[in-house]
Short mmCIF file of C-alpha atoms in Angstrom, two decimals:
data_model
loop_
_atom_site.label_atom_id
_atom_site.label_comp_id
_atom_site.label_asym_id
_atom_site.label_seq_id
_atom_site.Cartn_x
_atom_site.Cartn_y
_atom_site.Cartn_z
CA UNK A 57 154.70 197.05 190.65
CA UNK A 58 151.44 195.88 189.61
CA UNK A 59 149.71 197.15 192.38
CA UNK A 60 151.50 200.90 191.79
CA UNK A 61 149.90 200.69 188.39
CA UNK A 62 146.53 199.06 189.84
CA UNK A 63 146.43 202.07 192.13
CA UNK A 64 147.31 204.97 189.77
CA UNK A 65 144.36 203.60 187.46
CA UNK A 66 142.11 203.74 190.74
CA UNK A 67 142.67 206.81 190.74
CA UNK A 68 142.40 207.86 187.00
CA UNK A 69 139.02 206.07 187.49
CA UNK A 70 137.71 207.81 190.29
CA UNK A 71 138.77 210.94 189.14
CA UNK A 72 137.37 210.44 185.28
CA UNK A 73 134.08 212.08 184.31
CA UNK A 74 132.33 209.19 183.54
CA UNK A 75 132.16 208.22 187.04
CA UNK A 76 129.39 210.78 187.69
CA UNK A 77 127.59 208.99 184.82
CA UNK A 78 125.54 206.00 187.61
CA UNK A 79 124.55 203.28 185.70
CA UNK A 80 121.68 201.97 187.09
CA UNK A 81 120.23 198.20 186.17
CA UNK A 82 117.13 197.53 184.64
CA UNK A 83 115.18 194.48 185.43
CA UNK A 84 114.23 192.46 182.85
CA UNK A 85 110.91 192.13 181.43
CA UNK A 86 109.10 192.65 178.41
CA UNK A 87 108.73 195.74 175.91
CA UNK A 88 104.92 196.21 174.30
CA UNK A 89 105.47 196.77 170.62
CA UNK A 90 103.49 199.45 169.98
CA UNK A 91 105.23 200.41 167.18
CA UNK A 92 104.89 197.16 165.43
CA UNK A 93 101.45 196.24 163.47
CA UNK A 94 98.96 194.33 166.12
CA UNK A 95 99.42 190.81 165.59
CA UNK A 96 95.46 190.52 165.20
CA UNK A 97 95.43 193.62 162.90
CA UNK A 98 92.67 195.07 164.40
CA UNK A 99 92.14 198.50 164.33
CA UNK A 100 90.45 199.42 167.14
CA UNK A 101 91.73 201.16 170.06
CA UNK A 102 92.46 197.85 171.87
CA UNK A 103 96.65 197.23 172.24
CA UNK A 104 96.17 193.79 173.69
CA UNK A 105 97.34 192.34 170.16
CA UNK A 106 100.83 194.02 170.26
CA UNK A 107 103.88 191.87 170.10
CA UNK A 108 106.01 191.36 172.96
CA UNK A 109 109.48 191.60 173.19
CA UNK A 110 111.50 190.20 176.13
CA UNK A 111 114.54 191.88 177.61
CA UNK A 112 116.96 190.96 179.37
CA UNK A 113 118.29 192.79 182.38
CA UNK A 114 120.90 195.61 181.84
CA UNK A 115 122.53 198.20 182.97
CA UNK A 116 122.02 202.04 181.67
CA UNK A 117 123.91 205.06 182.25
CA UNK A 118 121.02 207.01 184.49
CA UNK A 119 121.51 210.60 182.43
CA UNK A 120 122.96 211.25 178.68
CA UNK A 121 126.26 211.52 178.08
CA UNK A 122 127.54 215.17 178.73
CA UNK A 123 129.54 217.25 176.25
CA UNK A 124 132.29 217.33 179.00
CA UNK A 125 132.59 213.57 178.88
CA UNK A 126 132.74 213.40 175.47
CA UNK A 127 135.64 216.22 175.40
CA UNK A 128 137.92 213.54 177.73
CA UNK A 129 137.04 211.16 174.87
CA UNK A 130 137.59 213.26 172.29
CA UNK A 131 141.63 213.41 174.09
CA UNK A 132 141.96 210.00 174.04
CA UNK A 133 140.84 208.92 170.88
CA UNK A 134 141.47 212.17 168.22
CA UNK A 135 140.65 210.43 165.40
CA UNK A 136 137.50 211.08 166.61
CA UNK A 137 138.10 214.82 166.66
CA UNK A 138 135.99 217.36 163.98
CA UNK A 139 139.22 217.54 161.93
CA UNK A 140 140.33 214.05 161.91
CA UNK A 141 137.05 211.86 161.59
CA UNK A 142 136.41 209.90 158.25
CA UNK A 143 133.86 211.36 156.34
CA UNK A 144 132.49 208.06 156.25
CA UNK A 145 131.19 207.93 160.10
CA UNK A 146 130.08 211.89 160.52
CA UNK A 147 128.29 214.27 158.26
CA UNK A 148 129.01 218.08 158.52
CA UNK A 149 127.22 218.37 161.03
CA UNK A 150 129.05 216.78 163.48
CA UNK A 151 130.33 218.41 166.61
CA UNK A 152 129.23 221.77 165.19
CA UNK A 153 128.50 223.90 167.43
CA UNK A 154 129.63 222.37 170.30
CA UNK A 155 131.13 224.67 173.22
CA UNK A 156 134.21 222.64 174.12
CA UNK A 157 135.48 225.27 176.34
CA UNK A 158 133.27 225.35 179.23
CA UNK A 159 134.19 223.14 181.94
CA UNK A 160 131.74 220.51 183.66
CA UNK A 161 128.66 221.47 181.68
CA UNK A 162 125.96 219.19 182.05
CA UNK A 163 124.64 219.84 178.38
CA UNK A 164 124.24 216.71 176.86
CA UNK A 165 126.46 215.95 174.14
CA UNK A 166 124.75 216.41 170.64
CA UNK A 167 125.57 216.57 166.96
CA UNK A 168 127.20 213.72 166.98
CA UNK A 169 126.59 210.61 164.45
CA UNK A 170 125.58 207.08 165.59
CA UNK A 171 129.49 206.05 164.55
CA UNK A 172 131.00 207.86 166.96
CA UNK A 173 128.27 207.76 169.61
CA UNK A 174 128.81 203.85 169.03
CA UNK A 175 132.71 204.27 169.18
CA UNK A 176 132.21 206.55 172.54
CA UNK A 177 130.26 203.63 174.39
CA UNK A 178 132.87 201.12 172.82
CA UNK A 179 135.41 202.80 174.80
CA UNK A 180 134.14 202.28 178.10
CA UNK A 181 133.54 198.57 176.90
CA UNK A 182 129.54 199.28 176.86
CA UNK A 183 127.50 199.72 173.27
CA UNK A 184 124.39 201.71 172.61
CA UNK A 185 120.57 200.36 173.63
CA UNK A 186 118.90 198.26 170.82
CA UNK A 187 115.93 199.84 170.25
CA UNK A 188 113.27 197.16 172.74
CA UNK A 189 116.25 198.68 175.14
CA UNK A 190 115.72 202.20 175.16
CA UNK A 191 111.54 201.89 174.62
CA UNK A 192 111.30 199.45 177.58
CA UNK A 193 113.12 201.88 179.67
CA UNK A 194 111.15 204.87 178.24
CA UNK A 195 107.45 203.64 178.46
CA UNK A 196 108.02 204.04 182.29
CA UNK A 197 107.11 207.65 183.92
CA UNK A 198 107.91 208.48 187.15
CA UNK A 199 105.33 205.94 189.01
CA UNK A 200 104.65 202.95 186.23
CA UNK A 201 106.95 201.01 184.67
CA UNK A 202 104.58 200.89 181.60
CA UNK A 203 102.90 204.56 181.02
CA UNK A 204 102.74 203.64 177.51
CA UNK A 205 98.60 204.05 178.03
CA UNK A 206 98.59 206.42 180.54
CA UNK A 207 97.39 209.58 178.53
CA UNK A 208 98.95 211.81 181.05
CA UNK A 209 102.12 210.71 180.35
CA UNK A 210 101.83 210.62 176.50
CA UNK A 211 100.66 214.01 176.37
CA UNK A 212 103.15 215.02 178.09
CA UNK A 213 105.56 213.71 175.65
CA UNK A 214 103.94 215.34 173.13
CA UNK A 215 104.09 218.52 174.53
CA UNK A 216 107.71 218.17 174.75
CA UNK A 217 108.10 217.37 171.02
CA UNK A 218 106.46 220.18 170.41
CA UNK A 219 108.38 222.54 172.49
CA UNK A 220 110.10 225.22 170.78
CA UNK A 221 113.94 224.98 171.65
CA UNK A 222 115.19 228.79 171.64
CA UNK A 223 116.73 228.74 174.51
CA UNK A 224 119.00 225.52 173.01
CA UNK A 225 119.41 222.39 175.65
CA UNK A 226 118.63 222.02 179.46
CA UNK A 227 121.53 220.24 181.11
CA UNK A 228 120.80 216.87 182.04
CA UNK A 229 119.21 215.48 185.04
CA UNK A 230 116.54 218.32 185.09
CA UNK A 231 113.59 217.34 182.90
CA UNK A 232 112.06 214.07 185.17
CA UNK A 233 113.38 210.81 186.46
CA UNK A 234 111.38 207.48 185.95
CA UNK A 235 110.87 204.94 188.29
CA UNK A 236 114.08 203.13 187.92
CA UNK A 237 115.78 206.74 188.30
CA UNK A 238 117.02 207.04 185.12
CA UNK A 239 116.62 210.52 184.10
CA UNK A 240 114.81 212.81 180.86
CA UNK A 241 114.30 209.64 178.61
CA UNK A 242 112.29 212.10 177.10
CA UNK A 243 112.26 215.93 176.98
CA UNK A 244 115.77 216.72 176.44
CA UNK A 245 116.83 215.55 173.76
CA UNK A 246 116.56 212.30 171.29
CA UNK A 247 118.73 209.86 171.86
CA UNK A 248 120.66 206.95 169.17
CA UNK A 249 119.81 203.44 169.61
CA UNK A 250 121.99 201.16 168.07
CA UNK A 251 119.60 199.63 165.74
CA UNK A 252 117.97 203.11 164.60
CA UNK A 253 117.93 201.18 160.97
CA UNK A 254 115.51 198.70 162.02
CA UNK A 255 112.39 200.14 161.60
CA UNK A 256 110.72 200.21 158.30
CA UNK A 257 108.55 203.69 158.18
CA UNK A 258 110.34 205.13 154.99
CA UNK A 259 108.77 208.59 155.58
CA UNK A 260 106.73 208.46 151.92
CA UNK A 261 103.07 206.96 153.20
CA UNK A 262 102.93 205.73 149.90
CA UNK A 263 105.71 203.00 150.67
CA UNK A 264 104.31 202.71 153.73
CA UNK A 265 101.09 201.52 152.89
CA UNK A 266 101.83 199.34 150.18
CA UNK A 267 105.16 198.32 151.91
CA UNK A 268 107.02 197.61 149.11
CA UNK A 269 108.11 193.88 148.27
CA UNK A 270 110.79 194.71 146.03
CA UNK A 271 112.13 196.98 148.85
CA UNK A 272 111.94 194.96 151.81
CA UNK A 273 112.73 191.13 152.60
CA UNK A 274 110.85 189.70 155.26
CA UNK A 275 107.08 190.67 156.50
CA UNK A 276 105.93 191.78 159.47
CA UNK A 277 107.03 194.62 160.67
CA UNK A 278 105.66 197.48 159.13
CA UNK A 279 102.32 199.38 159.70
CA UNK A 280 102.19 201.21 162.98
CA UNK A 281 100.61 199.68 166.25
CA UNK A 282 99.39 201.66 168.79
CA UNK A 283 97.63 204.49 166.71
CA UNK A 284 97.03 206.71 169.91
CA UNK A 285 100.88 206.80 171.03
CA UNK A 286 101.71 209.36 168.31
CA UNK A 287 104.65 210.34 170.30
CA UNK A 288 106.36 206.91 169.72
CA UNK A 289 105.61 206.84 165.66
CA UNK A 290 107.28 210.41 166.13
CA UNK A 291 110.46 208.73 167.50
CA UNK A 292 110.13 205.69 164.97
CA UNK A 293 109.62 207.99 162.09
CA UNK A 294 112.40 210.32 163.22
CA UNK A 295 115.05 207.85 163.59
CA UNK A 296 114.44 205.86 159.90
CA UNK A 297 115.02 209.44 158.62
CA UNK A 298 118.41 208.83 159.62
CA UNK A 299 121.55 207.70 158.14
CA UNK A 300 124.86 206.51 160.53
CA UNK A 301 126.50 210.27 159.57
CA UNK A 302 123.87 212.12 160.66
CA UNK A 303 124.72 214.52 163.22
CA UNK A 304 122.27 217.03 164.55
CA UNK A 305 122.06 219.16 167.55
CA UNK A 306 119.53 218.29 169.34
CA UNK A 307 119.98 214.12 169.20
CA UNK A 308 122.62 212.87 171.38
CA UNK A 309 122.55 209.25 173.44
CA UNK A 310 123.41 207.18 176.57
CA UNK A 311 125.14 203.94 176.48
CA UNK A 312 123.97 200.60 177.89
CA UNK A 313 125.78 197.31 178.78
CA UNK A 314 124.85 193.25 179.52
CA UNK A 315 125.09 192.04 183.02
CA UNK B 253 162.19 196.36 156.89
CA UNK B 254 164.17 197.76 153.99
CA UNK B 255 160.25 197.35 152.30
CA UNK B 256 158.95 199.12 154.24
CA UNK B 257 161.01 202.18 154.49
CA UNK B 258 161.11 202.24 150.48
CA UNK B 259 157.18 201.80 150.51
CA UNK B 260 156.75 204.71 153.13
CA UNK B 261 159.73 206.43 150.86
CA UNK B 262 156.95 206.43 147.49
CA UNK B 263 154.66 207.21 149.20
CA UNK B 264 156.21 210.56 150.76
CA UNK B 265 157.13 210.93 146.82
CA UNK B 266 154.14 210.22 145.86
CA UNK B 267 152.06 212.57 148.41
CA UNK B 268 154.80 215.79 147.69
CA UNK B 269 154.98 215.29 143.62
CA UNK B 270 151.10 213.87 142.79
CA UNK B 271 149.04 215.73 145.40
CA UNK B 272 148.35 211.47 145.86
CA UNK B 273 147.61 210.96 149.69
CA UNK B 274 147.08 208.13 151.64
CA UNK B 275 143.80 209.92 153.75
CA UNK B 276 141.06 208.00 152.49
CA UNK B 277 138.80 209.86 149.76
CA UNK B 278 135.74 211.40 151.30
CA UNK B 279 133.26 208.36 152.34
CA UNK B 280 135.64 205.86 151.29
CA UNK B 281 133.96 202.27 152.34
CA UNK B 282 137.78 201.18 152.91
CA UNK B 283 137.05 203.39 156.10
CA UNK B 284 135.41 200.65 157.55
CA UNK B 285 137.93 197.67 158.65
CA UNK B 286 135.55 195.81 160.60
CA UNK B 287 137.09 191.69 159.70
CA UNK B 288 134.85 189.22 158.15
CA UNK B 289 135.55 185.50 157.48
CA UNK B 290 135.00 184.75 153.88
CA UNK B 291 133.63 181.21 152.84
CA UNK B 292 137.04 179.65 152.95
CA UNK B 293 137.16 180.76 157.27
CA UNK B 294 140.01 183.17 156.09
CA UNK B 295 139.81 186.97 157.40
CA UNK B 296 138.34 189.58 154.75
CA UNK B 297 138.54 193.55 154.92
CA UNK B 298 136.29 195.28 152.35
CA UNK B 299 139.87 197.10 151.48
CA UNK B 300 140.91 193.70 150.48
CA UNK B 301 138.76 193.80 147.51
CA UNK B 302 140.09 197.44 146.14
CA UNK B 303 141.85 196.11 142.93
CA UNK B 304 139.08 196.30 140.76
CA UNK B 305 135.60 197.56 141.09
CA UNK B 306 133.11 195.54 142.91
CA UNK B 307 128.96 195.01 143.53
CA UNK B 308 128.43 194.88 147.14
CA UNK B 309 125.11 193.24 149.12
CA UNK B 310 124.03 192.17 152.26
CA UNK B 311 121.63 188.70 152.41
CA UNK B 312 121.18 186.08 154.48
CA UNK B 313 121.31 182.53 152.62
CA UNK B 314 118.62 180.86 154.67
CA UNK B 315 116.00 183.22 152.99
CA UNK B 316 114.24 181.36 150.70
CA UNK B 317 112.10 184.66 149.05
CA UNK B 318 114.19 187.84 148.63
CA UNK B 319 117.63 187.18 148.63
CA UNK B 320 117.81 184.29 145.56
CA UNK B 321 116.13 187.70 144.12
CA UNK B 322 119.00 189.78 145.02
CA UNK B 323 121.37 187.26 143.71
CA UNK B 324 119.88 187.03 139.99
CA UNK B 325 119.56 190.53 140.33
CA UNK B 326 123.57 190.73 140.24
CA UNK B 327 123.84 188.15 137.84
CA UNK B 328 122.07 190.47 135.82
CA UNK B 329 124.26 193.39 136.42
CA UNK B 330 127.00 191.20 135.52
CA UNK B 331 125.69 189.57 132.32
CA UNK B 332 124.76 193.59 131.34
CA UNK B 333 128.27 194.93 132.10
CA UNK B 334 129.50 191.82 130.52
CA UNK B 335 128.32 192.38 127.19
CA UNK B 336 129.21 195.96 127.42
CA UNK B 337 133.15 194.95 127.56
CA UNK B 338 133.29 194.59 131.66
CA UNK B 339 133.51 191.28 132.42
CA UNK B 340 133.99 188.95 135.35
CA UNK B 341 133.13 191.60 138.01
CA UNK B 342 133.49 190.94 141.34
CA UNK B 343 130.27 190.35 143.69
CA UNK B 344 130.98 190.21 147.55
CA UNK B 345 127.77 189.18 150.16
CA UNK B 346 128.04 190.06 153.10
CA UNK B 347 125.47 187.77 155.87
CA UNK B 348 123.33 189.51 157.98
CA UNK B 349 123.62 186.24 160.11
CA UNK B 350 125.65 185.72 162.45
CA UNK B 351 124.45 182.14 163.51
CA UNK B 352 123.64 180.24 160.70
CA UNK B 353 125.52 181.40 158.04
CA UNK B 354 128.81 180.40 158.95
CA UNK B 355 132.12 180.11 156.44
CA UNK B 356 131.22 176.46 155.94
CA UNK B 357 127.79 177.07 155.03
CA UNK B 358 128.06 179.70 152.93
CA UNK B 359 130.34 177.82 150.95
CA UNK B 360 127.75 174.84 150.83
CA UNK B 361 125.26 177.55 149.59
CA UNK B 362 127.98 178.75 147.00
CA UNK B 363 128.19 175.40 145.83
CA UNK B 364 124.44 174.62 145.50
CA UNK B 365 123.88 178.18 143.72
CA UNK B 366 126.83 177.45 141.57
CA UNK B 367 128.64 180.64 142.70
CA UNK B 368 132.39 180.25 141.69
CA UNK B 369 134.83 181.71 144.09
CA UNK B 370 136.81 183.30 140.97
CA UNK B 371 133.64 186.11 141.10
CA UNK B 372 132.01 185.81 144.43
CA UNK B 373 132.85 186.46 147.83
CA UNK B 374 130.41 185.61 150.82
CA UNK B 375 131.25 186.94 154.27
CA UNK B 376 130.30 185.49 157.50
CA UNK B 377 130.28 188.67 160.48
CA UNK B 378 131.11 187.58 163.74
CA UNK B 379 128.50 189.32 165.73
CA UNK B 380 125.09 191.55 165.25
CA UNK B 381 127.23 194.12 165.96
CA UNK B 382 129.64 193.81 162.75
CA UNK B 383 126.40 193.05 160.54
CA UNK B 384 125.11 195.84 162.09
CA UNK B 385 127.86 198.47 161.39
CA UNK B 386 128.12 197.23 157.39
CA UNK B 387 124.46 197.78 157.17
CA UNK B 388 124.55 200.97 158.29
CA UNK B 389 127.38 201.80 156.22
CA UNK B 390 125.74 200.78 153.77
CA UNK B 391 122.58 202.04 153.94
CA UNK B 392 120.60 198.84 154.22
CA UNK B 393 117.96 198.57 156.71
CA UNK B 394 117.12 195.31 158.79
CA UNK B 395 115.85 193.90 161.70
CA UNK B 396 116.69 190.46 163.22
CA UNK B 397 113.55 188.50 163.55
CA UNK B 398 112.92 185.06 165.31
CA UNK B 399 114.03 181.58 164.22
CA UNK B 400 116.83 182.77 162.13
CA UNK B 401 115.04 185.48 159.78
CA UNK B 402 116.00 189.25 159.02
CA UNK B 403 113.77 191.80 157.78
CA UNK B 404 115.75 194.00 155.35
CA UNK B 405 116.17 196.46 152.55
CA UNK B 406 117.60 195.20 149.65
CA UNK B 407 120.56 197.77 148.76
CA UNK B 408 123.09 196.90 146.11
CA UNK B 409 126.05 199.03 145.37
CA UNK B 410 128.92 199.63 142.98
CA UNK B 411 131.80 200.79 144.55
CA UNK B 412 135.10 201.51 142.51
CA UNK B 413 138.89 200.90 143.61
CA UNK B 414 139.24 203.62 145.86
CA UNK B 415 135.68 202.58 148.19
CA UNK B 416 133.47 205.05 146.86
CA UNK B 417 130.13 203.87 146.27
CA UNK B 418 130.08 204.82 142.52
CA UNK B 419 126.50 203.38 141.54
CA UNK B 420 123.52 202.13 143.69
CA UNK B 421 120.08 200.72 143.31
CA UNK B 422 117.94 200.39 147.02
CA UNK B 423 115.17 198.51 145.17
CA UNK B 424 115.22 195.43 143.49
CA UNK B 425 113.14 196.78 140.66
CA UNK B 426 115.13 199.76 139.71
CA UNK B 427 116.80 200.26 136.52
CA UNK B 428 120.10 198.93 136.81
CA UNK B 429 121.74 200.80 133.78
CA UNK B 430 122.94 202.62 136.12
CA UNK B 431 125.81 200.51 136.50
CA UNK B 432 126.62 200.39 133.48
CA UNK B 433 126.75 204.33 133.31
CA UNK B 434 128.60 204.75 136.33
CA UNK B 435 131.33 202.18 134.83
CA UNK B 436 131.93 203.50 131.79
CA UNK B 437 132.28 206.93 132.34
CA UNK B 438 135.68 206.05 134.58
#
């Protein structure tokens, strides 16, 4: 009887979305901080002062999740649905917008708030990339695991910030794989990592600078690194401008999980 | 079982003649059920503590700077709502540690601070991940560092009997009349 059961969830499993979704593993190794303050505090060009980070090996879904997986979710768990979520895990924006109707679209899945992108991965028993995580895998281009100086690369980035977005998303999988063939870390959308509220760039330079005592425990963290990898204080200031509700439609995310 | 049919029973009564329903308010904190262990190893909602208002904070007890800060901070808000006819309000802290601040210990630190149980609360999360979900909840910022510290924002909130955050202060040298406003105009 077991084995009936065993088999019909086979086949649930190969026949479920998320399949497509490869996750691929990422060696360990360690992330260069260059959005944390050099540890020598010098200010010229030289990185060599960054912190380092280790992490650990883990496995990443290859491409962003897709707005048809999230529908099947959405099925399963309608709590999670625009009608029925507390108004304490999603702002208005959430799932606005979203064409639920079309079939095996590869857009990835947007407006949607770090609560239920973090309730999404907990339902496939993974969780969302800290934020070493998701840099580590994103300094590497196509050919280096670290592009993180290559100015190539960067400007590339850059360019894709800057990219005007009338034409709304590309699907997933078409924007550039890196070299452990996971795919559009950047250029398609931004993506939640699961400690987005770790970073300390409060968006007023004044607080920055001064980095207020009465705001913040602990030292460290706070002035920004690598000055020439403007793309990464982008990302860094982009995601402390956000709260766990927010929902907009171009950031959407990819879930990760331990060995 | 007879309970709980005449519970269910008001309630249906209470939803049809009141408008009254059970759906959370908009943003209600009781939203999140995540379970803590308080210093006494027992489980701990936040809806648990929805009888009365309550100050809310998140610390870590091995900090020896900021977070005795936070703590006379409260006391403050306490003595001020005190003298203004609102007394013994309840303060819960929740750790940003999993590790070292277990129930035991945070009832050791209780005891050293002089805390009484009667008007504090400290709660122990199991994992980052629980910490991690109050914060952001919550507002507060942080970031684990090594050897047991946290980097974070020092957010302390007043949240009334139905979880809404009534009054808040995200800097330890605001004005904290606001309480006091927010408290007596319910």
């Amino acid at each position: 009887m077991t084995g009936v059961f065993e088999f019909i969830f086979l086949i649930i499993l190969g026949l479920s979305p998320s399949a497509d979704a490869k996750l691929i593993q990422i060696p360990a190794g360690q992330v260069r901080a260059i959005w944390l303050a050099s540890v020598k505090n010098d200010s010229t060009k030289n990185n060599e002062g960054l912190p380092r980070f280790p992490v650990k090996s883990f496995y990443m879904m290859d491409k962003a999740v897709t707005q048809f997986e999230y529908t099947q979710f959405l099925k399963k768990h309608p709590k999670w649905q625009a009608n029925n979520v507390n108004k304490l895990f999603a702002d208005k924006g959430y799932l606005d917008g979203i064409d639920f109707d079309v079939k095996f679209k590869s857009t990835p899945m947007t407006s949607i708030s770090w609560f239920a992108a973090r309730a999404y991965c907990d339902s496939l028993g993974m969780r969302l990339p800290s934020v070493n995580e998701w840099e580590y895998v994103a300094a590497a281009s196509e050919t280096q695991k670290d592009a993180n100086k290559d100015p190539e690369f960067l400007k590339r980035i850059l360019e894709w910030y800057g990219e005007p977005r009338t034409n709304g998303l590309k699907n997933v999988g078409e924007i550039y794989k890196n070299i452990y063939d996971v795919w559009d870390m950047h250029g398609l959308i931004w993506e939640w990592v699961d400690d987005f509220n770790s970073s300390f760039v409060t968006g007023e330079s004044r607080e920055d600078s001064s980095l207020n005592k009465d705001m913040f425990c602990g030292a460290g963290a706070l002035s920004f690194g690598d000055k020439e990898n403007y793309a990464a204080f982008m990302r860094f200031a982009f995601r402390s401008s956000l709260n766990g509700k927010s929902s907009i439609w171009n950031l959407g995310f990819r879930c990760v999980r331990d060995l | 079982m007879c309970e709980g049919f005449m519970k269910r029973l008001f309630i249906f009564i209470l939803t049809i003649f009141t408008g009254y329903s059970v759906v959370l308010a908009e943003g209600s904190l009781f939203g999140y059920d995540e379970i803590w262990q308080n210093q006494n190893n027992k489980p701990k909602k936040l809806q648990d503590f929805s009888e009365t208002p309550f100050l809310i904070s998140m610390v870590y007890t091995s900090c020896e700077h900021t977070c005795p800060v936070t703590i006379s901070k409260i006391q403050q808000i306490k003595t001020l709502l005190g003298n203004n006819g609102i007394e013994n309000l309840h303060v819960v802290l929740a750790s940003f540690d999993d590790v070292r601040d277990t129930p035991d210990n945070l009832k050791k630190y209780m005891k050293k601070r002089r805390l009484s149980e009667k008007e504090w609360t400290f709660l122990s999360p199991k994992s980052q991940k629980v910490a991690r979900e109050l914060s952001v909840v919550l507002g507060i910022n942080y970031k684990k560092l090594g050897e047991g510290n946290f980097s974070h924002s020092n957010v302390i909130a007043l949240v009334d009997a139905k979880g809404e955050v009534i009054a808040k202060i995200d800097n330890l040298s605001k004005d904290i009349e606001v309480f006091k406003g927010a408290l007596l105009a319910k």
